[in-house]
Amino acid sequence: MLTLRPLATALLLGSLTLTGCTAKYADQQQFSGYLRDYSKLEKTESASGQPVLRWVDPDFKAQNYRNLVVQSVQFYPSPKPSEQVNTQALEELYRYTNTQVRGALGKKFQLIDLKNGANISGNQTLILRAAITGVSTSTESLKPYEIIPIALVTAAAMTAAGERDKNSELYLEAEFIDASTGKPVLQVVRKGFGKNLDNDKQQVTLDTLKGVIDGVVRDIEQIQ
C-alpha cells in the first residue's frame, strides 16, 4: 500500500523538475565575449530597479564627462535568424535600439560622430561600446497554482507539445571607455524579458522585445 509520505515526496521531486525559476541574470555560459573582462561584474540593480551585472570604476563620475562617442549598437556575434526570430524582426530591433539609445544619450552628452574625423582624445570624453548579444525564447516556469498533480501532468504534456507559454529574452552587453586612457570605467551585462509568447510557433517581433530597450532608455535618462 502506497503511503502518503512517499507519494508526497514523489510529487515534490516531480514538481522540482518542472519548475525551476527563470534566472534574472545572465550566467557565464551566456556571456558573448564582447566585453574585455567579465571577472569584476557583480549582481545589482539598475536605476529603474532591473537586475543587471555591473562593474563601475570607483573613481568614475559621469558628470566629469561632456562628450560621448556612440558607436552603433551592433549584434555580436552575427545574428542567426530562427523559426521564431526572423531577419525582419532583428533588423527592426537593431534600428529601434540605436534610435532610442542614441536619443537618450544625446540628452546627457554632446555626441561625437567619428565619421567626421573628430578628435576623441580629450579628458572629458567617453566612448560607448554596446551590443545585442542574444535573442532567445525559453519555456516559462510553472506558476505556484500549477503545483498540483493534475496540473503537473497537463503542463508536462503542453511542454512536450510546444504549447506552453515561452519567455522572450534579450541580452545586452555594454561598456563606457575613458577616451584619454582607453580603459573601461563601467561595464554592464543585462538580461531583459520581453512579452511572453503563447507557444513555440508565435513569432518574436519588435513589439515583443521593445519594452526591454525602453527600460534601458529609462535607466540612461537617470544617469547623474
PDB file of C-alpha atoms in Angstrom:
ATOM      1  CA  MET A   1       0.000   0.000   0.000  1.00  0.00           C
ATOM      2  CA  LEU A   2       1.380   3.411  -1.019  1.00  0.00           C
ATOM      3  CA  THR A   3       1.622   5.724   1.962  1.00  0.00           C
ATOM      4  CA  LEU A   4       1.166   9.483   1.878  1.00  0.00           C
ATOM      5  CA  ARG A   5       4.812  10.289   2.686  1.00  0.00           C
ATOM      6  CA  PRO A   6       6.363   8.558  -0.382  1.00  0.00           C
ATOM      7  CA  LEU A   7       3.569   9.967  -2.561  1.00  0.00           C
ATOM      8  CA  ALA A   8       4.187  13.494  -1.332  1.00  0.00           C
ATOM      9  CA  THR A   9       7.932  13.084  -1.883  1.00  0.00           C
ATOM     10  CA  ALA A  10       7.383  11.832  -5.427  1.00  0.00           C
ATOM     11  CA  LEU A  11       5.124  14.756  -6.249  1.00  0.00           C
ATOM     12  CA  LEU A  12       7.605  17.245  -4.789  1.00  0.00           C
ATOM     13  CA  LEU A  13      10.503  15.824  -6.792  1.00  0.00           C
ATOM     14  CA  GLY A  14       8.357  15.845  -9.890  1.00  0.00           C
ATOM     15  CA  SER A  15       7.462  19.467  -9.379  1.00  0.00           C
ATOM     16  CA  LEU A  16      11.113  20.431  -8.945  1.00  0.00           C
ATOM     17  CA  THR A  17      11.999  19.014 -12.326  1.00  0.00           C
ATOM     18  CA  LEU A  18       9.283  21.092 -13.942  1.00  0.00           C
ATOM     19  CA  THR A  19       9.594  24.360 -12.050  1.00  0.00           C
ATOM     20  CA  GLY A  20      12.964  25.977 -11.510  1.00  0.00           C
ATOM     21  CA  CYS A  21      12.716  29.740 -11.734  1.00  0.00           C
ATOM     22  CA  THR A  22      13.993  31.536 -14.792  1.00  0.00           C
ATOM     23  CA  ALA A  23      17.273  33.223 -13.921  1.00  0.00           C
ATOM     24  CA  LYS A  24      17.101  37.014 -13.794  1.00  0.00           C
ATOM     25  CA  TYR A  25      20.801  37.437 -14.518  1.00  0.00           C
ATOM     26  CA  ALA A  26      22.888  36.230 -17.437  1.00  0.00           C
ATOM     27  CA  ASP A  27      25.281  33.469 -16.422  1.00  0.00           C
ATOM     28  CA  GLN A  28      28.789  32.740 -17.661  1.00  0.00           C
ATOM     29  CA  GLN A  29      27.534  30.430 -20.400  1.00  0.00           C
ATOM     30  CA  GLN A  30      25.557  33.353 -21.806  1.00  0.00           C
ATOM     31  CA  PHE A  31      28.474  35.804 -21.940  1.00  0.00           C
ATOM     32  CA  SER A  32      29.280  36.524 -25.571  1.00  0.00           C
ATOM     33  CA  GLY A  33      32.919  37.563 -25.321  1.00  0.00           C
ATOM     34  CA  TYR A  34      32.079  41.099 -26.452  1.00  0.00           C
ATOM     35  CA  LEU A  35      33.443  42.659 -23.267  1.00  0.00           C
ATOM     36  CA  ARG A  36      37.142  42.513 -22.493  1.00  0.00           C
ATOM     37  CA  ASP A  37      36.668  41.218 -18.955  1.00  0.00           C
ATOM     38  CA  TYR A  38      33.716  39.777 -17.035  1.00  0.00           C
ATOM     39  CA  SER A  39      35.506  38.948 -13.809  1.00  0.00           C
ATOM     40  CA  LYS A  40      34.586  42.149 -11.941  1.00  0.00           C
ATOM     41  CA  LEU A  41      30.847  42.084 -12.685  1.00  0.00           C
ATOM     42  CA  GLU A  42      28.538  41.911  -9.681  1.00  0.00           C
ATOM     43  CA  LYS A  43      24.809  41.382  -9.326  1.00  0.00           C
ATOM     44  CA  THR A  44      22.980  44.619  -8.666  1.00  0.00           C
ATOM     45  CA  GLU A  45      20.020  46.702  -9.887  1.00  0.00           C
ATOM     46  CA  SER A  46      19.783  49.420 -12.490  1.00  0.00           C
ATOM     47  CA  ALA A  47      18.429  52.885 -11.683  1.00  0.00           C
ATOM     48  CA  SER A  48      14.921  51.659 -12.500  1.00  0.00           C
ATOM     49  CA  GLY A  49      15.287  48.520 -10.394  1.00  0.00           C
ATOM     50  CA  GLN A  50      16.074  45.988 -13.120  1.00  0.00           C
ATOM     51  CA  PRO A  51      18.570  43.195 -12.342  1.00  0.00           C
ATOM     52  CA  VAL A  52      21.944  43.698 -14.044  1.00  0.00           C
ATOM     53  CA  LEU A  53      25.517  42.537 -13.777  1.00  0.00           C
ATOM     54  CA  ARG A  54      27.702  45.635 -13.448  1.00  0.00           C
ATOM     55  CA  TRP A  55      31.146  46.923 -12.634  1.00  0.00           C
ATOM     56  CA  VAL A  56      31.953  50.608 -12.083  1.00  0.00           C
ATOM     57  CA  ASP A  57      35.395  52.123 -11.594  1.00  0.00           C
ATOM     58  CA  PRO A  58      35.358  53.615  -8.065  1.00  0.00           C
ATOM     59  CA  ASP A  59      36.666  56.922  -9.465  1.00  0.00           C
ATOM     60  CA  PHE A  60      34.110  57.178 -12.278  1.00  0.00           C
ATOM     61  CA  LYS A  61      31.747  60.162 -12.203  1.00  0.00           C
ATOM     62  CA  ALA A  62      29.509  60.703 -15.211  1.00  0.00           C
ATOM     63  CA  GLN A  63      29.349  64.454 -14.546  1.00  0.00           C
ATOM     64  CA  ASN A  64      33.075  64.712 -15.307  1.00  0.00           C
ATOM     65  CA  TYR A  65      32.391  63.910 -18.961  1.00  0.00           C
ATOM     66  CA  ARG A  66      30.801  66.187 -21.547  1.00  0.00           C
ATOM     67  CA  ASN A  67      31.314  64.259 -24.778  1.00  0.00           C
ATOM     68  CA  LEU A  68      30.331  60.771 -25.844  1.00  0.00           C
ATOM     69  CA  VAL A  69      31.329  58.769 -28.881  1.00  0.00           C
ATOM     70  CA  VAL A  70      28.414  56.425 -29.632  1.00  0.00           C
ATOM     71  CA  GLN A  71      29.276  53.546 -31.884  1.00  0.00           C
ATOM     72  CA  SER A  72      26.281  51.754 -33.331  1.00  0.00           C
ATOM     73  CA  VAL A  73      24.746  49.169 -31.029  1.00  0.00           C
ATOM     74  CA  GLN A  74      25.660  46.111 -33.021  1.00  0.00           C
ATOM     75  CA  PHE A  75      24.782  42.438 -32.947  1.00  0.00           C
ATOM     76  CA  TYR A  76      27.521  40.269 -31.504  1.00  0.00           C
ATOM     77  CA  PRO A  77      28.082  37.672 -32.709  1.00  0.00           C
ATOM     78  CA  SER A  78      26.344  37.965 -36.090  1.00  0.00           C
ATOM     79  CA  PRO A  79      22.693  37.000 -35.555  1.00  0.00           C
ATOM     80  CA  LYS A  80      21.290  33.754 -36.875  1.00  0.00           C
ATOM     81  CA  PRO A  81      17.559  34.016 -37.667  1.00  0.00           C
ATOM     82  CA  SER A  82      15.410  31.126 -36.452  1.00  0.00           C
ATOM     83  CA  GLU A  83      11.844  29.950 -36.930  1.00  0.00           C
ATOM     84  CA  GLN A  84      10.698  32.257 -34.133  1.00  0.00           C
ATOM     85  CA  VAL A  85      13.118  35.156 -34.674  1.00  0.00           C
ATOM     86  CA  ASN A  86      13.310  36.131 -38.338  1.00  0.00           C
ATOM     87  CA  THR A  87      15.527  38.606 -40.186  1.00  0.00           C
ATOM     88  CA  GLN A  88      12.883  41.341 -40.286  1.00  0.00           C
ATOM     89  CA  ALA A  89      12.463  41.252 -36.506  1.00  0.00           C
ATOM     90  CA  LEU A  90      16.221  41.512 -35.993  1.00  0.00           C
ATOM     91  CA  GLU A  91      16.529  44.455 -38.393  1.00  0.00           C
ATOM     92  CA  GLU A  92      13.664  46.318 -36.714  1.00  0.00           C
ATOM     93  CA  LEU A  93      15.177  45.635 -33.290  1.00  0.00           C
ATOM     94  CA  TYR A  94      18.537  46.979 -34.489  1.00  0.00           C
ATOM     95  CA  ARG A  95      17.056  50.222 -35.805  1.00  0.00           C
ATOM     96  CA  TYR A  96      14.839  50.796 -32.773  1.00  0.00           C
ATOM     97  CA  THR A  97      17.649  50.140 -30.304  1.00  0.00           C
ATOM     98  CA  ASN A  98      20.056  52.528 -31.990  1.00  0.00           C
ATOM     99  CA  THR A  99      17.480  55.293 -32.397  1.00  0.00           C
ATOM    100  CA  GLN A 100      16.270  55.119 -28.801  1.00  0.00           C
ATOM    101  CA  VAL A 101      19.652  54.723 -27.137  1.00  0.00           C
ATOM    102  CA  ARG A 102      21.266  57.470 -29.199  1.00  0.00           C
ATOM    103  CA  GLY A 103      18.351  59.811 -28.473  1.00  0.00           C
ATOM    104  CA  ALA A 104      18.559  59.209 -24.724  1.00  0.00           C
ATOM    105  CA  LEU A 105      22.327  59.658 -24.587  1.00  0.00           C
ATOM    106  CA  GLY A 106      22.074  62.835 -26.643  1.00  0.00           C
ATOM    107  CA  LYS A 107      20.180  64.407 -23.756  1.00  0.00           C
ATOM    108  CA  LYS A 108      23.075  63.715 -21.392  1.00  0.00           C
ATOM    109  CA  PHE A 109      26.170  64.218 -23.534  1.00  0.00           C
ATOM    110  CA  GLN A 110      27.429  66.021 -26.607  1.00  0.00           C
ATOM    111  CA  LEU A 111      27.560  63.192 -29.145  1.00  0.00           C
ATOM    112  CA  ILE A 112      30.621  62.874 -31.359  1.00  0.00           C
ATOM    113  CA  ASP A 113      30.466  61.327 -34.820  1.00  0.00           C
ATOM    114  CA  LEU A 114      33.671  59.529 -35.750  1.00  0.00           C
ATOM    115  CA  LYS A 115      32.770  59.772 -39.437  1.00  0.00           C
ATOM    116  CA  ASN A 116      33.633  63.456 -39.316  1.00  0.00           C
ATOM    117  CA  GLY A 117      37.185  62.732 -38.160  1.00  0.00           C
ATOM    118  CA  ALA A 118      36.615  64.157 -34.699  1.00  0.00           C
ATOM    119  CA  ASN A 119      39.375  64.083 -32.095  1.00  0.00           C
ATOM    120  CA  ILE A 120      38.354  61.824 -29.210  1.00  0.00           C
ATOM    121  CA  SER A 121      41.464  62.073 -27.055  1.00  0.00           C
ATOM    122  CA  GLY A 122      40.066  64.729 -24.709  1.00  0.00           C
ATOM    123  CA  ASN A 123      39.825  64.064 -20.991  1.00  0.00           C
ATOM    124  CA  GLN A 124      36.076  64.793 -20.943  1.00  0.00           C
ATOM    125  CA  THR A 125      35.147  62.159 -23.497  1.00  0.00           C
ATOM    126  CA  LEU A 126      33.645  58.699 -23.118  1.00  0.00           C
ATOM    127  CA  ILE A 127      33.325  56.008 -25.758  1.00  0.00           C
ATOM    128  CA  LEU A 128      30.332  53.662 -25.651  1.00  0.00           C
ATOM    129  CA  ARG A 129      30.626  50.122 -26.964  1.00  0.00           C
ATOM    130  CA  ALA A 130      27.357  48.205 -26.850  1.00  0.00           C
ATOM    131  CA  ALA A 131      25.907  45.101 -28.421  1.00  0.00           C
ATOM    132  CA  ILE A 132      22.827  42.948 -28.528  1.00  0.00           C
ATOM    133  CA  THR A 133      24.386  39.593 -27.775  1.00  0.00           C
ATOM    134  CA  GLY A 134      21.353  37.329 -27.807  1.00  0.00           C
ATOM    135  CA  VAL A 135      17.658  36.997 -28.597  1.00  0.00           C
ATOM    136  CA  SER A 136      16.107  33.794 -27.330  1.00  0.00           C
ATOM    137  CA  THR A 137      12.970  32.085 -26.091  1.00  0.00           C
ATOM    138  CA  SER A 138      12.606  29.661 -23.197  1.00  0.00           C
ATOM    139  CA  THR A 139       9.728  27.712 -21.715  1.00  0.00           C
ATOM    140  CA  GLU A 140       8.029  29.698 -18.965  1.00  0.00           C
ATOM    141  CA  SER A 141       8.418  28.380 -15.423  1.00  0.00           C
ATOM    142  CA  LEU A 142       5.403  26.857 -13.728  1.00  0.00           C
ATOM    143  CA  LYS A 143       3.351  29.152 -11.524  1.00  0.00           C
ATOM    144  CA  PRO A 144       2.545  28.196  -7.898  1.00  0.00           C
ATOM    145  CA  TYR A 145      -1.078  27.387  -8.644  1.00  0.00           C
ATOM    146  CA  GLU A 146       0.063  24.715 -11.101  1.00  0.00           C
ATOM    147  CA  ILE A 147       1.898  22.661  -8.476  1.00  0.00           C
ATOM    148  CA  ILE A 148      -0.847  20.076  -8.136  1.00  0.00           C
ATOM    149  CA  PRO A 149      -0.847  16.559  -9.621  1.00  0.00           C
ATOM    150  CA  ILE A 150      -3.330  17.079 -12.470  1.00  0.00           C
ATOM    151  CA  ALA A 151      -1.829  20.428 -13.470  1.00  0.00           C
ATOM    152  CA  LEU A 152       1.668  18.928 -13.466  1.00  0.00           C
ATOM    153  CA  VAL A 153       0.620  16.219 -15.888  1.00  0.00           C
ATOM    154  CA  THR A 154      -1.105  18.786 -18.110  1.00  0.00           C
ATOM    155  CA  ALA A 155       1.842  21.177 -18.003  1.00  0.00           C
ATOM    156  CA  ALA A 156       4.264  18.409 -18.910  1.00  0.00           C
ATOM    157  CA  ALA A 157       2.107  17.418 -21.868  1.00  0.00           C
ATOM    158  CA  MET A 158       1.873  21.043 -23.047  1.00  0.00           C
ATOM    159  CA  THR A 159       5.634  21.470 -22.789  1.00  0.00           C
ATOM    160  CA  ALA A 160       6.241  18.348 -24.827  1.00  0.00           C
ATOM    161  CA  ALA A 161       3.773  19.550 -27.460  1.00  0.00           C
ATOM    162  CA  GLY A 162       5.326  23.014 -27.664  1.00  0.00           C
ATOM    163  CA  GLU A 163       2.127  24.650 -26.465  1.00  0.00           C
ATOM    164  CA  ARG A 164       3.372  26.095 -23.194  1.00  0.00           C
ATOM    165  CA  ASP A 165       3.974  29.859 -22.793  1.00  0.00           C
ATOM    166  CA  LYS A 166       7.521  30.920 -23.556  1.00  0.00           C
ATOM    167  CA  ASN A 167       9.621  33.764 -22.201  1.00  0.00           C
ATOM    168  CA  SER A 168      11.289  36.052 -24.715  1.00  0.00           C
ATOM    169  CA  GLU A 169      14.747  37.193 -23.659  1.00  0.00           C
ATOM    170  CA  LEU A 170      17.095  39.906 -24.875  1.00  0.00           C
ATOM    171  CA  TYR A 171      20.765  40.064 -23.841  1.00  0.00           C
ATOM    172  CA  LEU A 172      22.837  43.248 -23.962  1.00  0.00           C
ATOM    173  CA  GLU A 173      26.453  43.976 -23.090  1.00  0.00           C
ATOM    174  CA  ALA A 174      27.981  47.455 -22.916  1.00  0.00           C
ATOM    175  CA  GLU A 175      30.954  49.377 -21.619  1.00  0.00           C
ATOM    176  CA  PHE A 176      31.946  53.017 -21.289  1.00  0.00           C
ATOM    177  CA  ILE A 177      35.614  53.681 -22.039  1.00  0.00           C
ATOM    178  CA  ASP A 178      37.576  56.757 -20.980  1.00  0.00           C
ATOM    179  CA  ALA A 179      38.919  58.175 -24.257  1.00  0.00           C
ATOM    180  CA  SER A 180      42.038  59.610 -22.621  1.00  0.00           C
ATOM    181  CA  THR A 181      43.161  56.314 -21.076  1.00  0.00           C
ATOM    182  CA  GLY A 182      41.499  53.716 -23.297  1.00  0.00           C
ATOM    183  CA  LYS A 183      40.333  51.870 -20.188  1.00  0.00           C
ATOM    184  CA  PRO A 184      36.767  50.846 -19.289  1.00  0.00           C
ATOM    185  CA  VAL A 185      35.134  52.779 -16.465  1.00  0.00           C
ATOM    186  CA  LEU A 186      31.771  50.990 -16.477  1.00  0.00           C
ATOM    187  CA  GLN A 187      30.634  47.607 -17.782  1.00  0.00           C
ATOM    188  CA  VAL A 188      27.149  46.100 -17.842  1.00  0.00           C
ATOM    189  CA  VAL A 189      25.577  42.808 -18.852  1.00  0.00           C
ATOM    190  CA  ARG A 190      21.802  42.892 -18.931  1.00  0.00           C
ATOM    191  CA  LYS A 191      19.271  40.120 -19.462  1.00  0.00           C
ATOM    192  CA  GLY A 192      15.829  41.549 -20.170  1.00  0.00           C
ATOM    193  CA  PHE A 193      12.482  39.839 -20.562  1.00  0.00           C
ATOM    194  CA  GLY A 194      10.037  40.819 -23.272  1.00  0.00           C
ATOM    195  CA  LYS A 195       6.437  39.769 -23.722  1.00  0.00           C
ATOM    196  CA  ASN A 196       5.518  36.112 -23.304  1.00  0.00           C
ATOM    197  CA  LEU A 197       4.827  34.018 -26.377  1.00  0.00           C
ATOM    198  CA  ASP A 198       1.816  31.716 -26.488  1.00  0.00           C
ATOM    199  CA  ASN A 199       3.795  28.780 -27.893  1.00  0.00           C
ATOM    200  CA  ASP A 200       6.855  27.847 -29.948  1.00  0.00           C
ATOM    201  CA  LYS A 201       5.116  28.870 -33.187  1.00  0.00           C
ATOM    202  CA  GLN A 202       4.467  32.514 -32.309  1.00  0.00           C
ATOM    203  CA  GLN A 203       6.924  34.924 -33.909  1.00  0.00           C
ATOM    204  CA  VAL A 204       9.194  37.243 -31.936  1.00  0.00           C
ATOM    205  CA  THR A 205       8.698  40.806 -33.194  1.00  0.00           C
ATOM    206  CA  LEU A 206       9.968  44.244 -32.249  1.00  0.00           C
ATOM    207  CA  ASP A 207       6.846  44.685 -30.129  1.00  0.00           C
ATOM    208  CA  THR A 208       7.807  41.546 -28.184  1.00  0.00           C
ATOM    209  CA  LEU A 209      11.141  42.998 -27.085  1.00  0.00           C
ATOM    210  CA  LYS A 210      10.854  46.775 -27.317  1.00  0.00           C
ATOM    211  CA  GLY A 211       9.940  47.009 -23.636  1.00  0.00           C
ATOM    212  CA  VAL A 212      13.445  45.815 -22.746  1.00  0.00           C
ATOM    213  CA  ILE A 213      15.005  48.636 -24.789  1.00  0.00           C
ATOM    214  CA  ASP A 214      12.573  51.138 -23.299  1.00  0.00           C
ATOM    215  CA  GLY A 215      13.779  50.047 -19.857  1.00  0.00           C
ATOM    216  CA  VAL A 216      17.384  50.645 -20.865  1.00  0.00           C
ATOM    217  CA  VAL A 217      16.443  54.112 -22.090  1.00  0.00           C
ATOM    218  CA  ARG A 218      14.772  54.913 -18.752  1.00  0.00           C
ATOM    219  CA  ASP A 219      17.980  53.993 -16.984  1.00  0.00           C
ATOM    220  CA  ILE A 220      20.062  56.152 -19.329  1.00  0.00           C
ATOM    221  CA  GLU A 221      17.785  59.080 -18.590  1.00  0.00           C
ATOM    222  CA  GLN A 222      18.599  58.702 -14.882  1.00  0.00           C
ATOM    223  CA  ILE A 223      22.371  58.935 -15.357  1.00  0.00           C
ATOM    224  CA  GLN A 224      23.746  61.555 -12.979  1.00  0.00           C
TER     225      GLN A 224
END
